[in-house]
Short mmCIF file of C-alpha atoms in Angstrom, two decimals:
data_model
loop_
_atom_site.label_atom_id
_atom_site.label_comp_id
_atom_site.label_asym_id
_atom_site.label_seq_id
_atom_site.Cartn_x
_atom_site.Cartn_y
_atom_site.Cartn_z
CA UNK A 1 7.48 -34.64 23.79
CA UNK A 2 6.42 -30.55 23.56
CA UNK A 3 6.03 -29.14 26.51
CA UNK A 4 4.04 -26.75 27.42
CA UNK A 5 5.48 -22.92 28.56
CA UNK A 6 2.86 -20.24 29.06
CA UNK A 7 3.81 -18.16 31.67
CA UNK A 8 6.23 -15.36 31.31
CA UNK A 9 7.77 -15.66 34.66
CA UNK A 10 8.76 -19.60 33.47
CA UNK A 11 12.37 -20.25 34.46
CA UNK A 12 13.04 -20.79 30.73
CA UNK A 13 11.78 -17.43 29.03
CA UNK A 14 13.60 -15.50 31.94
CA UNK A 15 16.78 -18.26 30.06
CA UNK A 16 15.81 -17.89 26.08
CA UNK A 17 15.71 -13.78 27.04
CA UNK A 18 18.48 -12.79 28.35
CA UNK A 19 20.78 -14.89 25.49
CA UNK A 20 19.18 -11.15 24.28
CA UNK A 21 22.09 -9.86 26.19
CA UNK A 22 25.83 -10.22 25.49
CA UNK A 23 27.05 -11.02 29.05
CA UNK A 24 23.91 -13.60 29.54
CA UNK A 25 25.38 -15.14 25.45
CA UNK A 26 29.31 -15.78 26.73
CA UNK A 27 28.10 -17.14 30.46
CA UNK A 28 26.35 -19.63 28.34
CA UNK A 29 27.85 -19.61 24.90
CA UNK A 30 24.50 -19.69 23.82
CA UNK A 31 22.51 -17.68 21.51
CA UNK A 32 19.31 -17.30 19.71
CA UNK A 33 18.18 -17.49 15.68
CA UNK A 34 15.21 -16.97 15.24
CA UNK A 35 12.69 -18.21 12.37
CA UNK A 36 12.47 -21.09 9.78
CA UNK A 37 14.09 -20.12 6.59
CA UNK A 38 17.32 -19.32 9.34
CA UNK A 39 17.41 -22.25 11.32
CA UNK A 40 16.32 -25.06 7.61
CA UNK A 41 20.01 -23.91 7.27
CA UNK A 42 21.63 -23.97 10.34
CA UNK A 43 20.50 -27.83 10.37
CA UNK A 44 21.56 -28.77 6.75
CA UNK A 45 24.68 -26.67 7.56
CA UNK A 46 24.15 -29.65 10.09
CA UNK A 47 23.67 -27.40 12.64
CA UNK A 48 20.85 -28.38 15.82
CA UNK A 49 19.52 -25.93 17.62
CA UNK A 50 19.22 -27.78 21.45
CA UNK A 51 16.12 -25.83 22.19
CA UNK A 52 13.45 -24.84 19.35
CA UNK A 53 11.02 -23.34 20.41
CA UNK A 54 7.85 -23.12 18.35
CA UNK A 55 4.97 -20.89 18.47
CA UNK A 56 1.41 -22.21 19.77
CA UNK A 57 -1.03 -22.68 17.47
CA UNK A 58 -0.29 -22.39 14.40
CA UNK A 59 -0.91 -25.43 11.20
CA UNK A 60 3.10 -26.48 11.75
CA UNK A 61 4.66 -25.14 8.30
CA UNK A 62 6.68 -29.39 6.82
CA UNK A 63 9.73 -27.96 7.65
CA UNK A 64 8.99 -26.89 11.27
CA UNK A 65 7.71 -30.78 11.43
CA UNK A 66 10.75 -31.89 9.61
CA UNK A 67 13.16 -29.29 11.90
CA UNK A 68 11.59 -30.65 14.81
CA UNK A 69 11.71 -34.89 14.29
CA UNK A 70 15.20 -33.70 14.45
CA UNK A 71 15.38 -31.51 17.89
CA UNK A 72 13.69 -34.25 18.80
CA UNK A 73 15.99 -37.25 17.57
CA UNK A 74 19.17 -35.58 18.87
CA UNK A 75 17.86 -35.23 22.25
CA UNK A 76 17.05 -31.46 22.10
CA UNK A 77 14.06 -29.67 23.53
CA UNK A 78 11.17 -28.55 22.17
CA UNK A 79 9.34 -25.85 23.87
CA UNK A 80 5.20 -24.72 22.41
CA UNK A 81 4.35 -21.46 23.59
CA UNK A 82 2.25 -18.44 22.95
CA UNK A 83 3.32 -16.24 20.54
CA UNK A 84 3.17 -13.26 23.34
CA UNK A 85 6.37 -14.86 24.41
CA UNK A 86 8.31 -15.96 21.69
CA UNK A 87 8.02 -12.38 21.22
CA UNK A 88 8.84 -11.15 24.36
CA UNK A 89 11.56 -13.67 23.96
CA UNK A 90 13.76 -12.37 20.08
CA UNK A 91 12.02 -8.91 21.28
CA UNK A 92 9.95 -8.25 17.41
CA UNK A 93 6.65 -7.42 17.72
CA UNK A 94 6.39 -9.36 15.64
CA UNK A 95 8.12 -12.81 16.08
CA UNK A 96 8.87 -15.52 13.58
CA UNK A 97 6.48 -19.07 14.81
CA UNK A 98 9.97 -20.32 16.08
CA UNK A 99 13.20 -19.72 17.00
CA UNK A 100 16.44 -22.06 18.23
CA UNK A 101 19.12 -22.04 21.44
CA UNK A 102 22.20 -22.66 19.86
CA UNK A 103 25.40 -23.37 21.17
CA UNK A 104 28.71 -20.30 20.21
CA UNK A 105 30.99 -22.79 17.49
CA UNK A 106 34.42 -21.96 18.61
CA UNK A 107 35.74 -18.93 17.03
CA UNK A 108 39.69 -19.82 17.53
CA UNK A 109 41.59 -18.17 14.61
CA UNK A 110 43.65 -22.17 14.96
CA UNK A 111 40.51 -23.67 13.76
CA UNK A 112 41.20 -21.95 10.32
CA UNK A 113 41.45 -23.41 7.30
CA UNK A 114 42.89 -21.11 5.63
CA UNK A 115 42.81 -22.97 1.93
CA UNK A 116 39.48 -24.05 2.05
CA UNK A 117 37.96 -21.31 0.70
CA UNK A 118 39.98 -18.22 -2.08
CA UNK A 119 38.82 -14.98 -0.29
CA UNK A 120 38.25 -14.92 3.22
CA UNK A 121 36.89 -11.58 5.04
CA UNK A 122 38.34 -9.31 8.27
CA UNK A 123 36.57 -6.81 9.70
CA UNK A 124 38.53 -4.67 12.48
CA UNK A 125 36.71 -3.11 15.60
CA UNK A 126 33.28 -3.11 12.94
CA UNK A 127 30.83 -1.91 15.90
CA UNK A 128 27.82 -2.37 13.73
CA UNK A 129 25.65 -6.41 14.82
CA UNK A 130 24.17 -5.58 11.29
CA UNK A 131 26.93 -4.93 9.56
CA UNK A 132 28.77 -7.89 10.74
CA UNK A 133 25.53 -10.28 9.98
CA UNK A 134 25.32 -8.82 6.16
CA UNK A 135 29.45 -9.37 5.84
CA UNK A 136 29.22 -12.31 6.96
CA UNK A 137 25.93 -12.56 4.15
CA UNK A 138 27.84 -11.94 1.18
CA UNK A 139 31.37 -13.35 2.27
CA UNK A 140 29.10 -16.90 0.90
CA UNK A 141 27.37 -14.97 -1.36
CA UNK A 142 30.85 -14.62 -2.94
CA UNK A 143 32.27 -17.79 -2.04
CA UNK A 144 33.86 -16.44 0.87
CA UNK A 145 35.74 -18.73 4.03
CA UNK A 146 34.87 -16.85 6.25
CA UNK A 147 35.12 -13.71 9.12
CA UNK A 148 37.88 -13.29 10.88
CA UNK A 149 36.90 -10.33 13.66
CA UNK A 150 40.10 -8.20 14.93
CA UNK A 151 39.90 -7.04 17.70
CA UNK A 152 37.19 -5.00 19.59
CA UNK A 153 34.01 -6.02 17.07
CA UNK A 154 30.46 -6.66 17.27
CA UNK A 155 29.55 -9.97 19.05
CA UNK A 156 28.64 -12.12 15.91
CA UNK A 157 26.16 -14.17 18.25
CA UNK A 158 23.99 -10.97 18.70
CA UNK A 159 20.11 -11.65 17.31
CA UNK A 160 20.53 -8.40 14.65
CA UNK A 161 23.72 -9.67 13.25
CA UNK A 162 22.00 -13.08 13.17
CA UNK A 163 19.49 -11.72 11.98
CA UNK A 164 21.22 -9.69 9.39
CA UNK A 165 23.70 -12.68 8.27
CA UNK A 166 20.20 -14.66 7.08
CA UNK A 167 21.41 -17.81 8.13
CA UNK A 168 25.26 -17.42 6.83
CA UNK A 169 25.82 -17.31 10.22
CA UNK A 170 25.67 -20.78 9.90
CA UNK A 171 27.70 -21.31 6.83
CA UNK A 172 30.04 -19.23 6.91
CA UNK A 173 33.75 -19.77 8.94
CA UNK A 174 33.58 -16.80 12.07
CA UNK A 175 36.85 -16.64 14.12
CA UNK A 176 37.74 -13.90 16.15
CA UNK A 177 41.66 -12.09 16.94
CA UNK A 178 43.58 -9.42 18.43
CA UNK A 179 45.83 -8.28 15.96
CA UNK A 180 48.79 -9.04 16.97
CA UNK A 181 47.43 -12.78 16.77
CA UNK A 182 46.17 -12.45 13.95
CA UNK A 183 49.21 -11.00 11.19
CA UNK A 184 51.74 -13.93 12.90
CA UNK A 185 48.86 -16.40 12.08
CA UNK A 186 48.60 -14.87 8.88
CA UNK A 187 52.54 -14.61 7.80
CA UNK A 188 52.39 -18.52 9.05
CA UNK A 189 51.26 -19.40 5.74
CA UNK A 190 50.45 -18.14 1.80
CA UNK A 191 47.68 -15.07 1.99
CA UNK A 192 47.27 -12.26 0.83
CA UNK A 193 46.19 -9.04 2.84
CA UNK A 194 44.69 -6.07 0.88
CA UNK A 195 42.31 -3.48 2.61
CA UNK A 196 40.59 -1.31 1.53
CA UNK A 197 42.12 1.91 2.02
CA UNK A 198 43.46 6.43 0.75
CA UNK A 199 46.72 6.09 2.01
CA UNK A 200 48.79 4.78 -1.30
CA UNK A 201 46.63 2.48 -2.95
CA UNK A 202 45.94 1.70 -6.47
CA UNK A 203 42.38 1.42 -8.71
CA UNK A 204 41.00 -0.72 -6.54
CA UNK A 205 39.74 -2.56 -10.42
CA UNK A 206 42.40 -5.22 -11.65
CA UNK A 207 44.71 -5.14 -9.01
CA UNK A 208 47.01 -8.30 -8.70
CA UNK A 209 44.42 -10.31 -6.46
CA UNK A 210 45.62 -13.60 -5.37
CA UNK A 211 44.31 -16.31 -3.10
CA UNK A 212 44.60 -17.42 -0.32
CA UNK A 213 42.99 -13.70 -0.53
CA UNK A 214 42.19 -12.50 3.46
CA UNK A 215 40.29 -8.66 2.15
CA UNK A 216 40.47 -5.63 5.47
CA UNK A 217 37.65 -3.65 5.62
CA UNK A 218 38.02 -0.94 8.60
CA UNK A 219 36.30 0.40 11.40
CA UNK A 220 33.11 1.69 10.80
CA UNK A 221 33.92 5.88 11.76
CA UNK A 222 38.15 5.85 11.78
CA UNK A 223 38.75 3.35 8.61
CA UNK A 224 41.85 0.91 10.22
CA UNK A 225 44.49 2.13 12.44
CA UNK A 226 47.95 3.27 9.93
CA UNK A 227 49.75 0.98 11.12
CA UNK A 228 47.62 -2.47 9.74
CA UNK A 229 47.08 -0.41 6.50
CA UNK A 230 51.34 -0.42 5.57
CA UNK A 231 51.59 -3.86 7.11
CA UNK A 232 48.66 -5.47 3.84
CA UNK A 233 50.44 -6.71 0.94
CA UNK A 234 47.89 -4.48 -1.35
CA UNK A 235 46.40 -1.10 -0.62
CA UNK A 236 43.11 -0.05 -2.86
CA UNK A 237 40.86 2.71 -3.29
CA UNK A 238 37.02 2.45 -4.93
CA UNK A 239 36.14 5.63 -6.47
CA UNK A 240 34.68 8.25 -4.45
CA UNK A 241 33.38 10.97 -6.76
CA UNK A 242 30.94 12.56 -4.38
CA UNK A 243 32.01 14.59 -1.37
CA UNK A 244 32.40 11.56 1.35
CA UNK A 245 35.38 9.93 0.98
CA UNK A 246 34.30 6.30 2.29
CA UNK A 247 32.09 4.01 1.61
CA UNK A 248 29.72 1.72 4.58
CA UNK A 249 32.13 -0.84 5.80
CA UNK A 250 29.89 -3.33 4.13
CA UNK A 251 29.92 -2.15 1.15
CA UNK A 252 32.78 -1.54 0.61
CA UNK A 253 33.86 -5.07 1.89
CA UNK A 254 30.75 -6.07 -0.96
CA UNK A 255 32.38 -4.56 -3.51
CA UNK A 256 35.78 -5.23 -2.84
CA UNK A 257 35.07 -9.20 -3.28
CA UNK A 258 33.62 -9.29 -5.56
CA UNK A 259 35.79 -7.77 -8.24
CA UNK A 260 38.83 -9.96 -5.81
CA UNK A 261 36.50 -13.26 -6.38
CA UNK A 262 35.75 -11.40 -10.65
CA UNK A 263 40.17 -11.36 -10.33
CA UNK A 264 40.98 -15.18 -9.02
CA UNK A 265 38.45 -16.53 -11.44
CA UNK A 266 39.17 -14.49 -14.39
CA UNK A 267 42.97 -15.89 -14.09
CA UNK A 268 41.88 -19.65 -13.56
CA UNK A 269 41.85 -19.45 -9.95
CA UNK B 1 21.28 35.81 19.84
CA UNK B 2 21.24 32.28 21.56
CA UNK B 3 17.46 30.79 23.13
CA UNK B 4 18.36 28.72 26.57
CA UNK B 5 16.27 25.52 26.33
CA UNK B 6 16.43 23.86 30.01
CA UNK B 7 12.77 22.31 30.87
CA UNK B 8 12.30 19.00 29.27
CA UNK B 9 8.59 19.93 28.61
CA UNK B 10 9.11 23.04 26.59
CA UNK B 11 6.78 23.25 23.43
CA UNK B 12 9.92 23.44 21.58
CA UNK B 13 11.70 20.69 22.42
CA UNK B 14 8.37 18.72 22.37
CA UNK B 15 8.49 19.69 18.38
CA UNK B 16 11.96 18.47 18.27
CA UNK B 17 11.34 15.46 19.39
CA UNK B 18 8.58 14.97 17.55
CA UNK B 19 10.35 14.59 13.78
CA UNK B 20 11.33 10.84 15.56
CA UNK B 21 7.92 10.44 14.44
CA UNK B 22 7.08 10.09 10.74
CA UNK B 23 3.35 11.54 10.87
CA UNK B 24 4.70 14.42 12.72
CA UNK B 25 7.71 15.02 9.69
CA UNK B 26 5.31 15.13 7.27
CA UNK B 27 2.29 17.19 9.19
CA UNK B 28 5.48 19.42 9.83
CA UNK B 29 7.33 18.66 6.49
CA UNK B 30 10.86 19.20 8.87
CA UNK B 31 12.89 16.88 9.85
CA UNK B 32 15.93 16.67 11.81
CA UNK B 33 19.90 15.90 10.90
CA UNK B 34 22.32 15.41 14.55
CA UNK B 35 26.34 15.30 14.10
CA UNK B 36 28.21 18.62 13.14
CA UNK B 37 29.87 16.72 10.76
CA UNK B 38 26.22 16.14 9.08
CA UNK B 39 25.36 19.66 9.62
CA UNK B 40 28.71 21.01 7.65
CA UNK B 41 27.19 18.86 4.25
CA UNK B 42 24.38 20.39 4.54
CA UNK B 43 25.57 23.61 4.55
CA UNK B 44 28.21 23.70 2.19
CA UNK B 45 25.60 22.41 -0.06
CA UNK B 46 23.84 25.22 0.27
CA UNK B 47 20.85 23.06 2.77
CA UNK B 48 20.59 25.40 6.13
CA UNK B 49 18.56 24.19 9.01
CA UNK B 50 15.71 26.66 10.54
CA UNK B 51 17.02 25.41 14.17
CA UNK B 52 20.45 25.01 15.73
CA UNK B 53 20.32 23.26 18.36
CA UNK B 54 23.55 22.86 19.95
CA UNK B 55 25.09 21.77 24.06
CA UNK B 56 25.33 24.11 25.95
CA UNK B 57 28.96 24.19 27.98
CA UNK B 58 31.00 22.16 25.47
CA UNK B 59 33.52 25.00 23.53
CA UNK B 60 33.07 25.81 20.41
CA UNK B 61 34.30 23.55 17.65
CA UNK B 62 35.44 26.57 14.59
CA UNK B 63 33.06 24.84 12.82
CA UNK B 64 30.03 24.54 15.46
CA UNK B 65 30.69 28.52 15.46
CA UNK B 66 31.02 29.25 11.38
CA UNK B 67 27.44 27.22 11.22
CA UNK B 68 26.02 29.34 13.75
CA UNK B 69 26.95 32.55 11.86
CA UNK B 70 24.85 30.85 9.24
CA UNK B 71 21.07 30.49 11.01
CA UNK B 72 22.08 33.33 13.16
CA UNK B 73 22.11 35.15 9.56
CA UNK B 74 19.79 33.05 7.14
CA UNK B 75 17.31 34.14 10.04
CA UNK B 76 16.73 30.96 11.59
CA UNK B 77 17.03 30.32 14.98
CA UNK B 78 19.24 28.28 17.28
CA UNK B 79 18.87 26.67 20.80
CA UNK B 80 21.42 26.33 24.01
CA UNK B 81 20.13 23.28 25.82
CA UNK B 82 21.34 20.56 28.09
CA UNK B 83 22.90 17.53 27.30
CA UNK B 84 20.54 15.68 28.20
CA UNK B 85 17.41 17.38 26.60
CA UNK B 86 19.65 16.98 22.85
CA UNK B 87 19.88 13.22 23.88
CA UNK B 88 15.78 13.41 23.94
CA UNK B 89 15.57 15.02 20.69
CA UNK B 90 17.87 12.76 19.46
CA UNK B 91 16.96 9.78 21.36
CA UNK B 92 21.22 8.81 21.23
CA UNK B 93 22.73 8.10 24.70
CA UNK B 94 25.69 10.09 23.37
CA UNK B 95 24.31 12.65 21.45
CA UNK B 96 26.21 14.47 19.40
CA UNK B 97 27.05 17.77 20.08
CA UNK B 98 24.14 19.39 17.41
CA UNK B 99 21.34 19.21 16.18
CA UNK B 100 18.82 20.75 13.07
CA UNK B 101 15.51 20.99 11.78
CA UNK B 102 15.48 20.82 7.65
CA UNK B 103 12.34 21.00 5.91
CA UNK B 104 11.99 18.42 3.41
CA UNK B 105 12.77 18.06 -0.25
CA UNK B 106 10.35 18.10 -3.19
CA UNK B 107 10.69 14.55 -3.94
CA UNK B 108 8.39 14.76 -7.89
CA UNK B 109 10.10 12.95 -9.80
CA UNK B 110 9.68 15.56 -12.32
CA UNK B 111 11.97 18.29 -11.04
CA UNK B 112 14.63 15.20 -12.08
CA UNK B 113 17.31 16.56 -14.60
CA UNK B 114 17.93 12.87 -15.22
CA UNK B 115 21.00 14.08 -17.56
CA UNK B 116 21.95 15.70 -14.38
CA UNK B 117 24.72 12.09 -13.79
CA UNK B 118 25.18 9.52 -15.22
CA UNK B 119 24.23 6.84 -12.04
CA UNK B 120 20.30 7.07 -10.61
CA UNK B 121 19.92 4.55 -8.39
CA UNK B 122 16.53 2.97 -7.10
CA UNK B 123 14.78 0.97 -5.00
CA UNK B 124 11.49 -0.86 -4.63
CA UNK B 125 9.90 -0.74 -1.60
CA UNK B 126 13.03 -0.24 -0.08
CA UNK B 127 11.84 -1.26 4.10
CA UNK B 128 15.10 -0.26 5.76
CA UNK B 129 15.61 2.93 6.57
CA UNK B 130 19.46 2.26 7.13
CA UNK B 131 20.03 0.81 3.40
CA UNK B 132 17.68 3.35 2.63
CA UNK B 133 20.95 6.07 4.21
CA UNK B 134 23.99 3.63 2.80
CA UNK B 135 21.90 3.77 -1.03
CA UNK B 136 21.98 7.32 -0.30
CA UNK B 137 25.33 7.11 0.69
CA UNK B 138 27.03 4.88 -2.05
CA UNK B 139 24.55 6.97 -4.83
CA UNK B 140 27.15 10.14 -3.49
CA UNK B 141 30.45 7.50 -3.99
CA UNK B 142 29.54 6.40 -7.14
CA UNK B 143 28.75 10.00 -8.99
CA UNK B 144 25.02 8.79 -8.71
CA UNK B 145 21.65 11.46 -9.10
CA UNK B 146 20.36 10.52 -6.53
CA UNK B 147 17.48 8.11 -5.40
CA UNK B 148 14.05 6.72 -6.66
CA UNK B 149 12.29 5.17 -3.84
CA UNK B 150 9.38 3.40 -5.82
CA UNK B 151 6.21 2.56 -4.17
CA UNK B 152 5.98 1.92 -0.35
CA UNK B 153 10.08 2.99 1.27
CA UNK B 154 11.10 3.47 4.70
CA UNK B 155 11.14 7.15 5.27
CA UNK B 156 14.16 8.92 3.16
CA UNK B 157 13.55 11.95 6.00
CA UNK B 158 13.76 8.89 9.63
CA UNK B 159 16.76 10.57 11.51
CA UNK B 160 18.32 6.57 10.63
CA UNK B 161 18.09 7.05 7.07
CA UNK B 162 19.58 10.73 7.31
CA UNK B 163 22.78 9.32 9.94
CA UNK B 164 22.78 6.22 7.91
CA UNK B 165 23.00 8.37 4.53
CA UNK B 166 26.79 10.21 6.45
CA UNK B 167 25.11 13.17 4.98
CA UNK B 168 24.62 12.54 1.51
CA UNK B 169 21.53 12.93 2.37
CA UNK B 170 21.61 16.71 1.69
CA UNK B 171 23.84 15.65 -1.35
CA UNK B 172 21.56 13.34 -3.16
CA UNK B 173 18.41 14.03 -5.27
CA UNK B 174 15.37 12.00 -3.65
CA UNK B 175 12.37 11.34 -5.62
CA UNK B 176 9.56 9.16 -5.08
CA UNK B 177 7.10 8.39 -6.85
CA UNK B 178 4.92 5.39 -7.82
CA UNK B 179 5.86 2.31 -10.32
CA UNK B 180 2.61 3.77 -12.47
CA UNK B 181 3.79 6.98 -12.56
CA UNK B 182 7.55 6.59 -12.62
CA UNK B 183 7.79 4.02 -15.62
CA UNK B 184 5.81 6.20 -18.41
CA UNK B 185 8.20 9.14 -16.57
CA UNK B 186 11.47 7.06 -17.57
CA UNK B 187 10.45 6.32 -21.05
CA UNK B 188 9.34 10.17 -21.39
CA UNK B 189 13.57 10.43 -22.06
CA UNK B 190 16.81 8.77 -22.49
CA UNK B 191 17.56 6.40 -19.58
CA UNK B 192 18.66 2.43 -19.42
CA UNK B 193 16.73 0.37 -16.46
CA UNK B 194 19.03 -2.34 -15.35
CA UNK B 195 18.06 -5.04 -12.69
CA UNK B 196 18.98 -7.16 -10.31
CA UNK B 197 17.81 -9.97 -10.62
CA UNK B 198 17.49 -14.35 -11.02
CA UNK B 199 15.80 -14.32 -13.50
CA UNK B 200 16.39 -14.60 -17.18
CA UNK B 201 19.75 -11.88 -16.08
CA UNK B 202 22.98 -12.04 -17.73
CA UNK B 203 26.17 -11.56 -16.16
CA UNK B 204 26.61 -8.83 -13.77
CA UNK B 205 29.74 -7.86 -14.79
CA UNK B 206 31.07 -6.36 -17.93
CA UNK B 207 26.93 -6.62 -19.14
CA UNK B 208 26.42 -3.59 -22.26
CA UNK B 209 25.54 -0.35 -19.17
CA UNK B 210 24.44 3.07 -20.97
CA UNK B 211 24.51 6.42 -19.47
CA UNK B 212 21.82 7.32 -17.79
CA UNK B 213 21.23 4.38 -16.25
CA UNK B 214 18.83 3.72 -13.74
CA UNK B 215 19.98 0.87 -11.08
CA UNK B 216 17.17 -0.86 -9.61
CA UNK B 217 17.08 -2.83 -6.23
CA UNK B 218 13.90 -4.52 -4.98
CA UNK B 219 12.04 -4.32 -1.37
CA UNK B 220 14.42 -6.67 0.84
CA UNK B 221 12.90 -9.92 1.97
CA UNK B 222 10.55 -10.21 -1.50
CA UNK B 223 12.99 -8.51 -4.90
CA UNK B 224 11.04 -7.18 -7.85
CA UNK B 225 7.84 -8.27 -8.78
CA UNK B 226 8.18 -9.83 -11.77
CA UNK B 227 5.63 -7.28 -13.87
CA UNK B 228 8.65 -4.91 -12.40
CA UNK B 229 12.01 -7.33 -13.89
CA UNK B 230 9.86 -7.76 -17.28
CA UNK B 231 9.87 -3.56 -17.82
CA UNK B 232 13.48 -3.41 -17.65
CA UNK B 233 15.85 -2.95 -19.85
CA UNK B 234 18.46 -5.05 -18.58
CA UNK B 235 18.69 -7.72 -15.83
CA UNK B 236 22.04 -8.91 -14.53
CA UNK B 237 23.25 -10.83 -12.21
CA UNK B 238 26.22 -11.52 -9.88
CA UNK B 239 27.51 -14.10 -9.23
CA UNK B 240 26.09 -16.86 -6.24
CA UNK B 241 28.25 -19.07 -4.90
CA UNK B 242 27.17 -19.92 -1.22
CA UNK B 243 24.03 -21.10 -0.05
CA UNK B 244 22.13 -18.06 -0.05
CA UNK B 245 20.33 -16.76 -3.53
CA UNK B 246 20.62 -12.98 -2.59
CA UNK B 247 22.24 -10.18 -0.88
CA UNK B 248 21.60 -7.07 0.87
CA UNK B 249 19.90 -5.08 -1.14
CA UNK B 250 22.05 -1.84 -0.59
CA UNK B 251 24.89 -4.02 -1.05
CA UNK B 252 23.60 -5.39 -4.10
CA UNK B 253 23.30 -0.93 -5.10
CA UNK B 254 26.65 -1.06 -4.22
CA UNK B 255 27.65 -4.50 -6.50
CA UNK B 256 25.51 -2.94 -8.90
CA UNK B 257 26.51 0.63 -8.49
CA UNK B 258 30.15 0.32 -8.74
CA UNK B 259 30.21 -1.91 -11.68
CA UNK B 260 28.01 -0.09 -14.06
CA UNK B 261 30.38 2.72 -12.89
CA UNK B 262 33.78 1.17 -14.39
CA UNK B 263 32.01 0.75 -17.31
CA UNK B 264 30.54 4.02 -18.34
CA UNK B 265 33.94 4.78 -17.24
CA UNK B 266 35.62 1.78 -19.34
CA UNK B 267 33.99 2.96 -22.00
CA UNK B 268 35.42 6.98 -22.40
CA UNK B 269 31.15 8.28 -21.18
#
């Protein structure tokens, strides 16, 4: 059942390694996720890897055995290889015992059902894959429907983003769109667009949030373009007591998302 | 006034590069910070680099000219070098135009004045330097006094932590201590110890926070040891609506810190 691979120059190993680069991910429409916990989250969310790569010679965790059966039953491939090769594939010195190859999801805006959740996170030109993954993780925690990536953001299917999401890449919807597509889509239905902003903004605490609430966070160094802020229904600001005038983008999104959650729940929605 | 360095093998270049490694930072008691904004923040906080390294041949920003004068007046050294060498020193392809060498601060717990601020952040075994820097940045934003690092944390003087702090490494106090030192120190004066926890915890929203409030966040993958949670005055939990049972450590600290800030201000303290 398992195919064994022992050589670094094996074409499958080369293929798997190539998925660490965005260019190859886009060519293949595939991405890599590592770790038993992540892959179990994926399975429980109805996503199975097409290829499962396991380190040989380790004791098989019951969850891994289950995963292996599920992948094989679905017609996927199971590969057994050395820890060294697994380290090479994932780019980590101490690799997890397992990694999987998944097909990238459909990230069309039109596939989103905005009424599926009271909160949506929206990031504009977010460049750090760690921040992106962290926003997915926060979205999962606040019961958001997903993360909408506006303009040129980091790739949500990069190893770093998938890792930082702690499995939320499989539970949150992900959409990618230009601002020029996003705004008409948003205005084509219900939805309040809220920006974390410093300009003409009211205190974030107790602001009149309404579901479905779209929380917009800007680029790490430049923030949101002025025109984007102007298009928002609500601009809110968090206290800044120190020298700095901004928070880390993922932190700002999280502080705001938890406030929106409290506001929506407090009003019984 | 400026000393020009053109060779990669120059001893000063080697010294500067060595500061990217913790071992060498500890040996020398020095660390590296890069970028005009960071160095300007440092200067305005009363910290000047002992060595200022500038890229040659760029137009000098007025703030950089000011910085150069201040460093020279304080008896520091100003070095002019190529962009390539600067890139080598900072480990970044597109280096900032300037970097500086600072003496590491005193991080003894005994040097902290707990009454200097209503909020203090405390991290236990925090391993990611980006999270550490982000916590410093959040601390600055909520008006915290500083960040106390318990047990084996990432090095707050690493290039990554300094970078993620966005200058807050110069405005926040930093202390390092073992738990066995921290707890007696804390109990030797006023202070409420609050943990973000899932065990026997009350909702974080509207909990009875009191200044000086010490917000304790645990390790990225293991959370807090049970005994540490037990020692807290208050255990609070954030809603978790999704599959995951935890937030990114820096995010959890920030959501809680903003709630504490609102609680303390709402009660007029």
